[in-house]
XYZ file of N, CA and C in Angstrom:
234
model
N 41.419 38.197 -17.744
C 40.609 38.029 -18.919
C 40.013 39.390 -19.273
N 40.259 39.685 -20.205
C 39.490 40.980 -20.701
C 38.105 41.357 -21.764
N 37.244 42.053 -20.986
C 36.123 42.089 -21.261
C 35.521 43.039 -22.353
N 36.423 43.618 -22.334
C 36.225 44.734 -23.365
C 37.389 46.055 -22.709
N 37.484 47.091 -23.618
C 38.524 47.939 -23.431
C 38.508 48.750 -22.421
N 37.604 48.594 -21.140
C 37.663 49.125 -20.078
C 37.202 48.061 -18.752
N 37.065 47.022 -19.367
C 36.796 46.114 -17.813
C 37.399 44.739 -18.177
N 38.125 44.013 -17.251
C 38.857 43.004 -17.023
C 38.406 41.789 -15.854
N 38.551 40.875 -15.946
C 38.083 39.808 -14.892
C 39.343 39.560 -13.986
N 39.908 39.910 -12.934
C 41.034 39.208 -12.230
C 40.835 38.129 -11.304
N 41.635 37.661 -10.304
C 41.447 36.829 -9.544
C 42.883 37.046 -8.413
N 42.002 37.440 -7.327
C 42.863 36.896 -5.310
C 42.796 35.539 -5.223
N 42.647 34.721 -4.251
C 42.736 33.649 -3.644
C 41.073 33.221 -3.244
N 40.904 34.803 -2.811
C 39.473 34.468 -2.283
C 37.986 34.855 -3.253
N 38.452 35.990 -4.048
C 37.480 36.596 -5.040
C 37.734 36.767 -6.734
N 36.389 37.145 -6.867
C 36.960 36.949 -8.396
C 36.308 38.197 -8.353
N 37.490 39.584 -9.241
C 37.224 41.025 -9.144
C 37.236 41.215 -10.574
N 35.713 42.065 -10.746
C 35.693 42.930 -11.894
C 36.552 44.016 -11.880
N 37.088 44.579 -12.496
C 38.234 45.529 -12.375
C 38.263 46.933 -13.805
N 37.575 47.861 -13.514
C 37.737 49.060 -14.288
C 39.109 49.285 -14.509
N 39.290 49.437 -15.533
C 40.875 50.271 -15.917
C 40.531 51.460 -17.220
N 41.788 52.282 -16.894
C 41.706 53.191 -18.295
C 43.118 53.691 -17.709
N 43.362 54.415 -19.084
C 45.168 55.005 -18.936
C 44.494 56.786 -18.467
N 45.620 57.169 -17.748
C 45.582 58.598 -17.373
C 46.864 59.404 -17.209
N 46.562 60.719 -17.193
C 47.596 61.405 -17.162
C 47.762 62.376 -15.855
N 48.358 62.147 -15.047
C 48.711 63.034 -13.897
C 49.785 63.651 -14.140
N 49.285 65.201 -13.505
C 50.480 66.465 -13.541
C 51.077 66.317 -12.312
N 52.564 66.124 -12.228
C 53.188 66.369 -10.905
C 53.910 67.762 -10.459
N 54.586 67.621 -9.255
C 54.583 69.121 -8.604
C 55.292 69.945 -9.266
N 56.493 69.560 -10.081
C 57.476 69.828 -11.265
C 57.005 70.210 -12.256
N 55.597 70.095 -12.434
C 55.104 70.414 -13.713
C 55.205 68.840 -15.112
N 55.698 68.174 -15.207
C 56.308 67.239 -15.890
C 54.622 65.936 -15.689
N 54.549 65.209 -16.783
C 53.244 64.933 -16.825
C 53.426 63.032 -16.574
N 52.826 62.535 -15.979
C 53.091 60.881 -15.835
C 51.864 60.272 -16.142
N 51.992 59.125 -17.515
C 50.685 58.298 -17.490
C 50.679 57.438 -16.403
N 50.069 56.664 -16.193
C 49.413 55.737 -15.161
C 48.106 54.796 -15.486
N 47.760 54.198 -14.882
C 46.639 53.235 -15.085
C 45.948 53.422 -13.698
N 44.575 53.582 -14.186
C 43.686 54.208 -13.066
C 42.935 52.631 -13.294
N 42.600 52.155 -11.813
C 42.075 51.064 -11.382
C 40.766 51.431 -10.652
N 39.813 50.295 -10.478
C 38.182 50.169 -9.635
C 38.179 49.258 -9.716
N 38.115 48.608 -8.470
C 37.906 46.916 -8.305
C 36.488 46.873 -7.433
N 35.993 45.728 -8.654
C 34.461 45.641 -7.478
C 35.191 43.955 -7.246
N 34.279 43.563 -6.066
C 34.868 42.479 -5.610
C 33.484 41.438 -5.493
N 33.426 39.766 -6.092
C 32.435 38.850 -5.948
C 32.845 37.617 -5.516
N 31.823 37.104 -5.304
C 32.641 35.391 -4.488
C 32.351 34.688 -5.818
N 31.976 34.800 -6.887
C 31.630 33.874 -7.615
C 32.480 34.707 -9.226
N 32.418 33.553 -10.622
C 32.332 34.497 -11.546
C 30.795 35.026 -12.198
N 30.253 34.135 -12.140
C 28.873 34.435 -12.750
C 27.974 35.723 -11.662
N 28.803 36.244 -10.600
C 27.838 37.500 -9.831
C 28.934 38.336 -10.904
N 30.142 38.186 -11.190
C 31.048 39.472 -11.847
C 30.497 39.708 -12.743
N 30.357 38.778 -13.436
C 29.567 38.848 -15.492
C 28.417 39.416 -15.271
N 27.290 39.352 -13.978
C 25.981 40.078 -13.811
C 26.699 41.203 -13.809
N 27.210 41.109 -12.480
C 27.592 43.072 -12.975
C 28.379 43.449 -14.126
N 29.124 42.939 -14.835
C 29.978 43.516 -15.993
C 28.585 43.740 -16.823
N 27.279 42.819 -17.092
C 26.216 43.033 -18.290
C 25.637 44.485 -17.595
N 25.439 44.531 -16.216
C 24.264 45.758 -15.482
C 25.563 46.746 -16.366
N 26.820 47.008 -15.868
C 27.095 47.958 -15.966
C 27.622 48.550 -17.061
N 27.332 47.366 -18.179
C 27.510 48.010 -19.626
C 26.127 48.271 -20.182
N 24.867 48.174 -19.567
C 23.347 48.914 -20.316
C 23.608 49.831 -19.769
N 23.989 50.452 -18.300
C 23.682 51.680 -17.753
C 23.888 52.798 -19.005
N 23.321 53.866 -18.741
C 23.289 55.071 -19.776
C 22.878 54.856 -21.330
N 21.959 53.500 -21.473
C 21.253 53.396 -23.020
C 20.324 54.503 -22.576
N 20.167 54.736 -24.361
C 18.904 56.340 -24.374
C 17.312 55.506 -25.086
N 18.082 54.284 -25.483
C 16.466 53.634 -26.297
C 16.535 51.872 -26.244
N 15.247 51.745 -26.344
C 15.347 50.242 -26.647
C 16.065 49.848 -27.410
N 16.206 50.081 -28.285
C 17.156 49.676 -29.708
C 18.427 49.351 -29.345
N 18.976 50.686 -28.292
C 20.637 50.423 -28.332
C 20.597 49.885 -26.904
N 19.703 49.521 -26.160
C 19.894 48.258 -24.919
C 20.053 47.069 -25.628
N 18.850 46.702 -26.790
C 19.120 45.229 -27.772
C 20.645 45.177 -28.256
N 21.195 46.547 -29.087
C 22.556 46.190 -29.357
C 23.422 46.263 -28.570
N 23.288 46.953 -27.468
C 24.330 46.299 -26.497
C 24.752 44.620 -25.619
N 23.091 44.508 -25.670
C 23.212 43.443 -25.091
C 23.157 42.380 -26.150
N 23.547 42.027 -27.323
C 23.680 41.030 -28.768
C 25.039 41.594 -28.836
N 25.686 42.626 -28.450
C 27.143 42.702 -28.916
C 28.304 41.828 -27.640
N 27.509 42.322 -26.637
C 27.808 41.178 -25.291
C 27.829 39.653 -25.507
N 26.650 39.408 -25.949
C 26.488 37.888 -26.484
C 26.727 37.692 -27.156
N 27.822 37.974 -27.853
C 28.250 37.518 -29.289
C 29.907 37.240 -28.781
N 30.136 37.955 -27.823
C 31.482 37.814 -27.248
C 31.563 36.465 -26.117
């Protein structure tokens, strides 16, 4: 399930993982350049601990009240 254009909800057997993604570009030894998909998996026993952290870790780095309110009404609207 995707949460927005850099975080995704997956699922193991046992957890339900928030999962960072973004595309990247690695230089190899040849010189010759390869995209890839760069992964971060946080890992929860529940979904509702993932969605806490997916909300914590989309306020991190607001500069004002204002744009914590619109972040968090653009969240809830989704």
């Amino acid at each position: 399930m995707e949460l927005n254009n850099n975080y995704r909800i997956v699922y193991d057997t046992n957890n339900v993982i928030l999962q960072y993604h973004e595309k990247r570009v690695r230089e190899k030894k040849d010189g010759s350049k390869e995209e890839y998909e760069f992964t971060d998996d946080y890992f929860y026993p529940t979904l509702k601990q993932a969605m806490k952290s997916f909300v914590n870790k989309s306020l991190k780095g607001a500069n004002s009240i204002d744009e914590l309110v619109k972040r968090i009404e653009k969240l809830e609207s989704k």
